[in-house]
């Protein structure tokens, strides 16, 4: 909670400042009231509420039961605390190129798992011919929560928890999006276990990181994964490699073009402004991210990190109200659809 008396910067300090909120706990309490009970039937999952990990996983199972010829439930393996890392593969043709989407690597960013389930639902149920074409022309591999321990913890204990739940003495957690073995801990991360951006004791040290790396290595060629999307919040940005350096990837111009087209498509849909560029140029330097690893080490040519709603100056920070779920998820799907269509025109999926 931030009380009025907690303002640290005084008016005579001549330092520009802005108080985002006087009572952050109120926002958290309202957000928690938008969570459906863990006991709810998974068939009731929607995009007007937030849902527990158990409900999301049960919903994936129900989608596989409902669409047995199109949906396969996937399991990367267990997390640090023994939770499954479950996802789905949506298949129309075994020879299709694949789009991979991971979300929830930062536990408190509830909108990203919600957006992932929205995208799954759209690909399975939409009557829009353009969406049906996407579902038919590409296979989709989607994992709504690649940090299930952290996600559960945000519902049960600390809404603002970011990291996984690995124990280091009296401290817990590694920022999984700083733990990948690509220029690990070189910039924008920390060696201090008490920090929110702790990169871990070594590159790829965390079980959740290993699970995703092993999955991509086993499937990148077999499944012909040509696009990697990591869903995050917030700041309304569509970013591509690199995060650790201003050096440009070989297909920088294409990724910039696709990102700008996606930003324009979102603007046309909702009026929201999304910025596109390399991660290093757009938000801040960071190393050890899954996107950089997927592009550089796994050789996936089209890789993006999306920062979804709200805007950079959001007063809600990561506590996005449930009323924002559907429009935010729609923006994410519009961006993905635009990027895939633009990349197809340039021959990336041949």
CSV table of C-alpha atoms in Angstrom, one decimal:
chain,number,residue,atom,x,y,z
A,1,UNK,CA,0.0,0.0,0.0
A,2,UNK,CA,1.2,3.5,-0.8
A,3,UNK,CA,-0.2,6.1,1.6
A,4,UNK,CA,-0.1,9.9,1.0
A,5,UNK,CA,2.5,10.1,3.8
A,6,UNK,CA,4.7,7.7,1.9
A,7,UNK,CA,5.7,10.2,-0.8
A,8,UNK,CA,9.5,10.2,-0.6
A,9,UNK,CA,10.3,13.1,-2.9
A,10,UNK,CA,9.3,16.5,-1.4
A,11,UNK,CA,8.1,19.4,-3.4
A,12,UNK,CA,11.2,21.5,-2.6
A,13,UNK,CA,13.6,18.9,-3.8
A,14,UNK,CA,13.3,20.2,-7.4
A,15,UNK,CA,13.0,16.6,-8.7
A,16,UNK,CA,10.3,15.9,-11.2
A,17,UNK,CA,8.0,13.2,-9.9
A,18,UNK,CA,4.5,11.8,-10.3
A,19,UNK,CA,2.6,9.8,-7.8
A,20,UNK,CA,1.0,6.8,-9.6
A,21,UNK,CA,-1.4,5.8,-6.9
A,22,UNK,CA,-2.0,6.6,-3.2
A,23,UNK,CA,-3.4,3.1,-2.4
A,24,UNK,CA,-2.0,0.3,-4.6
A,25,UNK,CA,-3.6,-2.3,-2.3
A,26,UNK,CA,-7.0,-1.2,-3.4
A,27,UNK,CA,-6.1,-2.0,-7.0
A,28,UNK,CA,-4.9,-5.4,-6.0
A,29,UNK,CA,-8.0,-6.1,-4.0
A,30,UNK,CA,-10.2,-5.1,-6.9
A,31,UNK,CA,-8.1,-7.3,-9.2
A,32,UNK,CA,-8.4,-10.3,-6.9
A,33,UNK,CA,-12.1,-9.9,-6.8
A,34,UNK,CA,-12.1,-10.5,-10.6
A,35,UNK,CA,-10.7,-14.0,-10.2
A,36,UNK,CA,-13.1,-16.9,-10.6
A,37,UNK,CA,-12.9,-19.6,-7.9
A,38,UNK,CA,-10.5,-22.4,-8.5
A,39,UNK,CA,-13.4,-24.9,-8.2
A,40,UNK,CA,-15.3,-23.4,-11.2
A,41,UNK,CA,-16.0,-25.7,-14.1
A,42,UNK,CA,-13.3,-25.1,-16.7
A,43,UNK,CA,-16.0,-24.9,-19.4
A,44,UNK,CA,-16.9,-21.5,-17.8
A,45,UNK,CA,-13.5,-20.0,-18.7
A,46,UNK,CA,-14.0,-16.7,-20.4
A,47,UNK,CA,-12.2,-13.4,-21.0
A,48,UNK,CA,-14.0,-11.3,-18.5
A,49,UNK,CA,-12.3,-12.8,-15.5
A,50,UNK,CA,-8.9,-14.1,-14.4
A,51,UNK,CA,-8.4,-17.8,-13.7
A,52,UNK,CA,-6.3,-20.1,-11.6
A,53,UNK,CA,-3.6,-22.3,-13.2
A,54,UNK,CA,-5.7,-25.4,-12.4
A,55,UNK,CA,-8.7,-24.0,-14.3
A,56,UNK,CA,-6.6,-23.0,-17.3
A,57,UNK,CA,-5.1,-26.5,-17.5
A,58,UNK,CA,-8.5,-28.1,-17.2
A,59,UNK,CA,-9.7,-25.9,-20.0
A,60,UNK,CA,-6.9,-27.0,-22.3
A,61,UNK,CA,-7.9,-30.6,-21.6
A,62,UNK,CA,-11.5,-29.8,-22.5
A,63,UNK,CA,-10.4,-28.2,-25.7
A,64,UNK,CA,-8.6,-31.4,-26.6
A,65,UNK,CA,-11.7,-33.4,-25.8
A,66,UNK,CA,-13.9,-31.1,-27.9
A,67,UNK,CA,-11.6,-30.9,-30.9
A,68,UNK,CA,-9.7,-34.2,-30.8
A,69,UNK,CA,-8.6,-34.0,-34.4
A,70,UNK,CA,-7.1,-30.6,-34.0
A,71,UNK,CA,-5.9,-30.2,-30.4
A,72,UNK,CA,-3.1,-32.1,-28.7
A,73,UNK,CA,-2.2,-31.4,-25.0
A,74,UNK,CA,1.5,-30.9,-24.5
A,75,UNK,CA,3.5,-31.2,-21.3
A,76,UNK,CA,7.1,-29.8,-21.2
A,77,UNK,CA,7.6,-31.5,-17.8
A,78,UNK,CA,7.4,-30.4,-14.2
A,79,UNK,CA,8.5,-27.0,-12.7
A,80,UNK,CA,10.7,-26.4,-9.7
A,81,UNK,CA,7.7,-27.1,-7.4
A,82,UNK,CA,6.4,-30.0,-9.4
A,83,UNK,CA,3.7,-28.2,-11.4
A,84,UNK,CA,3.2,-29.2,-15.0
A,85,UNK,CA,4.1,-26.8,-17.8
A,86,UNK,CA,1.2,-27.6,-20.1
A,87,UNK,CA,0.3,-26.2,-23.5
A,88,UNK,CA,-1.5,-27.3,-26.6
A,89,UNK,CA,-0.6,-27.9,-30.3
A,90,UNK,CA,-3.3,-26.9,-32.8
A,91,UNK,CA,-2.8,-28.9,-36.0
A,92,UNK,CA,-4.6,-28.7,-39.4
A,93,UNK,CA,-1.8,-30.2,-41.5
A,94,UNK,CA,1.2,-32.0,-40.3
A,95,UNK,CA,3.3,-30.3,-43.0
A,96,UNK,CA,2.4,-26.8,-41.9
A,97,UNK,CA,5.1,-24.4,-40.5
A,98,UNK,CA,4.5,-23.7,-36.8
A,99,UNK,CA,4.0,-20.6,-34.6
A,100,UNK,CA,5.2,-20.9,-31.0
A,101,UNK,CA,3.7,-18.7,-28.3
A,102,UNK,CA,4.9,-18.6,-24.6
A,103,UNK,CA,3.3,-16.5,-21.9
A,104,UNK,CA,3.4,-16.0,-18.2
A,105,UNK,CA,7.2,-16.2,-17.8
A,106,UNK,CA,6.7,-13.2,-15.4
A,107,UNK,CA,4.2,-14.4,-12.9
A,108,UNK,CA,2.4,-11.1,-12.1
A,109,UNK,CA,1.6,-10.4,-15.8
A,110,UNK,CA,-1.8,-12.1,-15.7
A,111,UNK,CA,-2.9,-10.6,-19.0
A,112,UNK,CA,-0.4,-12.8,-20.9
A,113,UNK,CA,-1.9,-16.2,-20.0
A,114,UNK,CA,-5.3,-14.8,-20.6
A,115,UNK,CA,-4.3,-13.6,-24.0
A,116,UNK,CA,-2.8,-17.0,-24.8
A,117,UNK,CA,-6.1,-18.8,-24.0
A,118,UNK,CA,-8.0,-16.2,-26.0
A,119,UNK,CA,-5.8,-16.9,-29.0
A,120,UNK,CA,-6.3,-20.6,-28.7
A,121,UNK,CA,-10.1,-20.1,-28.5
A,122,UNK,CA,-10.1,-17.8,-31.6
A,123,UNK,CA,-8.1,-20.3,-33.6
A,124,UNK,CA,-10.6,-23.0,-32.8
A,125,UNK,CA,-13.9,-21.2,-32.9
A,126,UNK,CA,-13.7,-17.9,-34.9
A,127,UNK,CA,-15.9,-17.6,-38.0
A,128,UNK,CA,-13.7,-14.9,-39.4
A,129,UNK,CA,-12.3,-16.2,-42.7
A,130,UNK,CA,-8.9,-14.6,-42.1
A,131,UNK,CA,-8.6,-16.4,-38.7
A,132,UNK,CA,-9.7,-19.7,-40.2
A,133,UNK,CA,-7.1,-19.3,-42.8
A,134,UNK,CA,-4.4,-18.8,-40.1
A,135,UNK,CA,-5.6,-21.9,-38.3
A,136,UNK,CA,-5.6,-23.9,-41.4
A,137,UNK,CA,-2.2,-22.7,-42.9
A,138,UNK,CA,-0.1,-22.9,-39.7
A,139,UNK,CA,0.2,-25.1,-36.7
A,140,UNK,CA,0.2,-23.4,-33.3
A,141,UNK,CA,2.1,-24.4,-30.2
A,142,UNK,CA,0.9,-22.3,-27.2
A,143,UNK,CA,2.0,-22.5,-23.6
A,144,UNK,CA,-0.2,-20.2,-21.4
A,145,UNK,CA,2.1,-20.3,-18.3
A,146,UNK,CA,5.8,-21.2,-18.5
A,147,UNK,CA,6.3,-20.1,-14.9
A,148,UNK,CA,3.4,-22.1,-13.2
A,149,UNK,CA,4.9,-21.9,-9.7
A,150,UNK,CA,5.1,-18.1,-9.8
A,151,UNK,CA,1.7,-17.8,-11.4
A,152,UNK,CA,0.1,-19.8,-8.6
A,153,UNK,CA,2.0,-17.8,-6.0
A,154,UNK,CA,0.5,-14.5,-7.3
A,155,UNK,CA,-3.0,-15.9,-6.6
A,156,UNK,CA,-2.2,-17.3,-3.2
A,157,UNK,CA,0.3,-15.0,-1.6
A,158,UNK,CA,1.8,-12.0,-3.5
A,159,UNK,CA,0.0,-10.5,-6.5
A,160,UNK,CA,3.2,-8.7,-7.6
A,161,UNK,CA,5.5,-11.7,-7.6
A,162,UNK,CA,7.6,-11.9,-10.8
A,163,UNK,CA,10.2,-14.7,-10.6
A,164,UNK,CA,10.0,-18.5,-10.2
A,165,UNK,CA,10.0,-20.0,-6.7
A,166,UNK,CA,13.5,-21.5,-6.5
A,167,UNK,CA,15.0,-21.2,-3.1
A,168,UNK,CA,18.4,-19.5,-2.5
A,169,UNK,CA,19.1,-19.5,1.2
A,170,UNK,CA,16.5,-17.1,2.6
A,171,UNK,CA,15.7,-15.7,-0.8
A,172,UNK,CA,13.5,-17.1,-3.6
A,173,UNK,CA,13.2,-16.8,-7.3
A,174,UNK,CA,15.0,-16.3,-10.5
A,175,UNK,CA,13.8,-14.0,-13.3
A,176,UNK,CA,13.4,-16.6,-15.9
A,177,UNK,CA,13.5,-14.1,-18.7
A,178,UNK,CA,17.1,-13.3,-17.6
A,179,UNK,CA,18.2,-16.9,-17.3
A,180,UNK,CA,18.5,-18.1,-20.9
A,181,UNK,CA,22.0,-19.0,-22.1
A,182,UNK,CA,22.4,-16.1,-24.6
A,183,UNK,CA,24.8,-13.4,-23.4
A,184,UNK,CA,23.6,-14.4,-19.9
A,185,UNK,CA,23.8,-11.7,-17.2
A,186,UNK,CA,25.7,-9.3,-19.4
A,187,UNK,CA,23.4,-6.3,-19.1
A,188,UNK,CA,20.0,-5.5,-17.6
A,189,UNK,CA,20.1,-8.2,-15.0
A,190,UNK,CA,21.5,-8.9,-11.6
A,191,UNK,CA,23.6,-11.4,-9.7
A,192,UNK,CA,21.8,-10.5,-6.4
A,193,UNK,CA,19.2,-13.1,-5.4
A,194,UNK,CA,17.2,-10.4,-3.6
A,195,UNK,CA,16.6,-8.5,-6.9
A,196,UNK,CA,13.6,-8.8,-9.1
A,197,UNK,CA,15.8,-9.3,-12.1
A,198,UNK,CA,18.1,-11.9,-10.6
A,199,UNK,CA,19.6,-13.9,-13.5
A,200,UNK,CA,20.2,-17.1,-11.5
A,201,UNK,CA,23.4,-18.7,-10.4
A,202,UNK,CA,24.3,-19.7,-13.9
A,203,UNK,CA,23.0,-19.6,-17.5
A,204,UNK,CA,20.0,-21.9,-18.0
A,205,UNK,CA,20.1,-22.9,-14.3
A,206,UNK,CA,16.4,-23.1,-13.8
A,207,UNK,CA,14.2,-26.1,-14.4
A,208,UNK,CA,11.6,-24.0,-16.2
A,209,UNK,CA,14.3,-22.6,-18.5
A,210,UNK,CA,15.6,-26.1,-19.2
A,211,UNK,CA,12.2,-27.4,-20.0
A,212,UNK,CA,11.5,-24.7,-22.6
A,213,UNK,CA,15.0,-25.0,-24.1
A,214,UNK,CA,14.7,-28.8,-24.4
A,215,UNK,CA,11.3,-28.5,-26.0
A,216,UNK,CA,12.4,-26.0,-28.6
A,217,UNK,CA,15.6,-28.0,-29.4
A,218,UNK,CA,13.5,-31.1,-29.8
A,219,UNK,CA,10.8,-29.5,-31.9
A,220,UNK,CA,12.2,-26.5,-33.8
A,221,UNK,CA,13.1,-28.5,-36.8
A,222,UNK,CA,10.6,-31.3,-36.4
A,223,UNK,CA,7.7,-29.0,-36.1
A,224,UNK,CA,9.2,-26.3,-38.4
A,225,UNK,CA,8.8,-23.5,-35.9
A,226,UNK,CA,9.4,-20.3,-37.8
A,227,UNK,CA,7.9,-17.8,-35.4
A,228,UNK,CA,8.4,-17.3,-31.6
A,229,UNK,CA,6.2,-14.9,-29.7
A,230,UNK,CA,6.7,-14.1,-26.0
A,231,UNK,CA,3.7,-12.4,-24.3
A,232,UNK,CA,4.4,-9.9,-21.5
A,233,UNK,CA,3.0,-6.7,-20.0
A,234,UNK,CA,3.0,-3.8,-19.8
A,235,UNK,CA,4.0,-0.8,-22.0
A,236,UNK,CA,2.4,-1.5,-25.4
A,237,UNK,CA,5.4,-2.5,-27.4
A,238,UNK,CA,6.2,-5.1,-30.1
A,239,UNK,CA,9.9,-5.8,-29.8
A,240,UNK,CA,12.3,-8.1,-31.6
A,241,UNK,CA,16.0,-9.1,-31.0
A,242,UNK,CA,18.3,-8.1,-29.6
A,243,UNK,CA,17.9,-7.2,-26.0
A,244,UNK,CA,21.5,-7.3,-24.9
A,245,UNK,CA,23.1,-5.1,-27.7
A,246,UNK,CA,22.3,-2.4,-30.2
A,247,UNK,CA,23.8,-4.6,-32.8
A,248,UNK,CA,21.1,-5.4,-35.4
A,249,UNK,CA,19.9,-8.9,-36.4
A,250,UNK,CA,20.4,-9.9,-40.0
A,251,UNK,CA,16.7,-9.5,-40.8
A,252,UNK,CA,16.2,-6.3,-38.7
A,253,UNK,CA,14.5,-4.4,-41.6
A,254,UNK,CA,11.9,-7.2,-42.0
A,255,UNK,CA,11.2,-7.4,-38.3
A,256,UNK,CA,10.9,-3.7,-38.1
A,257,UNK,CA,8.5,-3.6,-41.1
A,258,UNK,CA,6.4,-6.4,-39.7
A,259,UNK,CA,6.3,-4.7,-36.2
A,260,UNK,CA,5.2,-1.4,-37.7
A,261,UNK,CA,2.5,-3.0,-39.7
A,262,UNK,CA,1.3,-4.8,-36.6
A,263,UNK,CA,1.3,-1.5,-34.6
A,264,UNK,CA,-0.7,0.1,-37.3
A,265,UNK,CA,-3.2,-2.8,-37.3
A,266,UNK,CA,-3.7,-2.4,-33.6
A,267,UNK,CA,-4.2,1.4,-34.0
A,268,UNK,CA,-6.8,0.8,-36.6
A,269,UNK,CA,-8.6,-1.7,-34.4
A,270,UNK,CA,-8.6,-0.1,-31.0
A,271,UNK,CA,-6.9,3.3,-31.3
A,272,UNK,CA,-4.1,2.1,-29.0
A,273,UNK,CA,-0.6,3.1,-29.7
A,274,UNK,CA,2.0,0.3,-29.7
A,275,UNK,CA,5.7,1.0,-30.4
A,276,UNK,CA,7.9,-1.4,-32.4
A,277,UNK,CA,11.6,-1.8,-32.5
A,278,UNK,CA,14.4,-3.9,-31.2
A,279,UNK,CA,14.1,-4.6,-27.5
A,280,UNK,CA,17.4,-2.8,-26.8
A,281,UNK,CA,16.3,0.3,-28.6
A,282,UNK,CA,12.7,0.3,-27.4
A,283,UNK,CA,12.5,-0.4,-23.7
A,284,UNK,CA,15.9,-1.1,-22.0
A,285,UNK,CA,18.9,-3.3,-22.4
A,286,UNK,CA,18.4,-6.8,-21.0
A,287,UNK,CA,20.2,-10.1,-21.5
A,288,UNK,CA,19.3,-13.8,-21.1
A,289,UNK,CA,15.9,-13.4,-22.5
A,290,UNK,CA,13.9,-16.3,-24.2
A,291,UNK,CA,13.3,-14.3,-27.4
A,292,UNK,CA,17.0,-13.6,-28.0
A,293,UNK,CA,17.8,-17.3,-27.3
A,294,UNK,CA,15.1,-18.5,-29.6
A,295,UNK,CA,16.4,-16.3,-32.4
A,296,UNK,CA,20.1,-16.7,-32.0
A,297,UNK,CA,20.5,-20.2,-30.6
A,298,UNK,CA,17.5,-22.0,-31.9
A,299,UNK,CA,17.6,-20.2,-35.2
A,300,UNK,CA,13.9,-19.1,-35.3
A,301,UNK,CA,13.9,-16.2,-37.7
A,302,UNK,CA,10.8,-14.3,-36.6
A,303,UNK,CA,10.9,-13.6,-32.8
A,304,UNK,CA,9.1,-11.0,-30.8
A,305,UNK,CA,8.4,-10.0,-27.3
A,306,UNK,CA,5.0,-8.2,-26.9
A,307,UNK,CA,4.4,-5.9,-24.0
A,308,UNK,CA,0.7,-5.7,-23.8
A,309,UNK,CA,-1.6,-3.1,-22.2
A,310,UNK,CA,-1.4,-0.7,-20.4
A,311,UNK,CA,0.7,2.2,-21.7
A,312,UNK,CA,4.1,3.0,-20.4
A,313,UNK,CA,2.7,5.6,-17.9
A,314,UNK,CA,-0.1,3.2,-16.7
A,315,UNK,CA,-1.3,3.8,-13.2
A,316,UNK,CA,-2.4,0.2,-13.0
A,317,UNK,CA,1.1,-1.2,-13.7
A,318,UNK,CA,0.7,-5.0,-13.9
A,319,UNK,CA,-2.8,-4.9,-12.3
A,320,UNK,CA,-4.8,-4.7,-15.5
A,321,UNK,CA,-8.5,-4.7,-14.8
A,322,UNK,CA,-10.5,-7.7,-16.1
A,323,UNK,CA,-12.5,-5.4,-18.4
A,324,UNK,CA,-9.3,-5.0,-20.4
A,325,UNK,CA,-8.7,-8.7,-21.1
A,326,UNK,CA,-10.7,-9.1,-24.2
A,327,UNK,CA,-9.6,-6.0,-26.0
A,328,UNK,CA,-5.9,-6.5,-25.0
A,329,UNK,CA,-6.0,-10.1,-26.1
A,330,UNK,CA,-7.6,-9.1,-29.4
A,331,UNK,CA,-4.8,-6.6,-30.0
A,332,UNK,CA,-2.2,-9.3,-29.3
A,333,UNK,CA,-3.9,-11.7,-31.8
A,334,UNK,CA,-4.2,-8.9,-34.4
A,335,UNK,CA,-0.5,-8.2,-34.1
A,336,UNK,CA,0.4,-11.8,-34.4
A,337,UNK,CA,-1.9,-12.3,-37.4
A,338,UNK,CA,-0.4,-9.2,-39.1
A,339,UNK,CA,3.2,-10.3,-38.5
A,340,UNK,CA,2.5,-13.8,-39.8
A,341,UNK,CA,0.7,-12.5,-42.9
A,342,UNK,CA,3.5,-10.0,-43.6
A,343,UNK,CA,6.2,-12.6,-43.1
A,344,UNK,CA,4.4,-15.0,-45.4
A,345,UNK,CA,4.5,-12.4,-48.2
A,346,UNK,CA,8.3,-12.3,-47.8
A,347,UNK,CA,8.6,-16.0,-48.0
A,348,UNK,CA,9.5,-16.9,-44.4
A,349,UNK,CA,7.1,-19.9,-44.3
A,350,UNK,CA,8.1,-21.5,-47.6
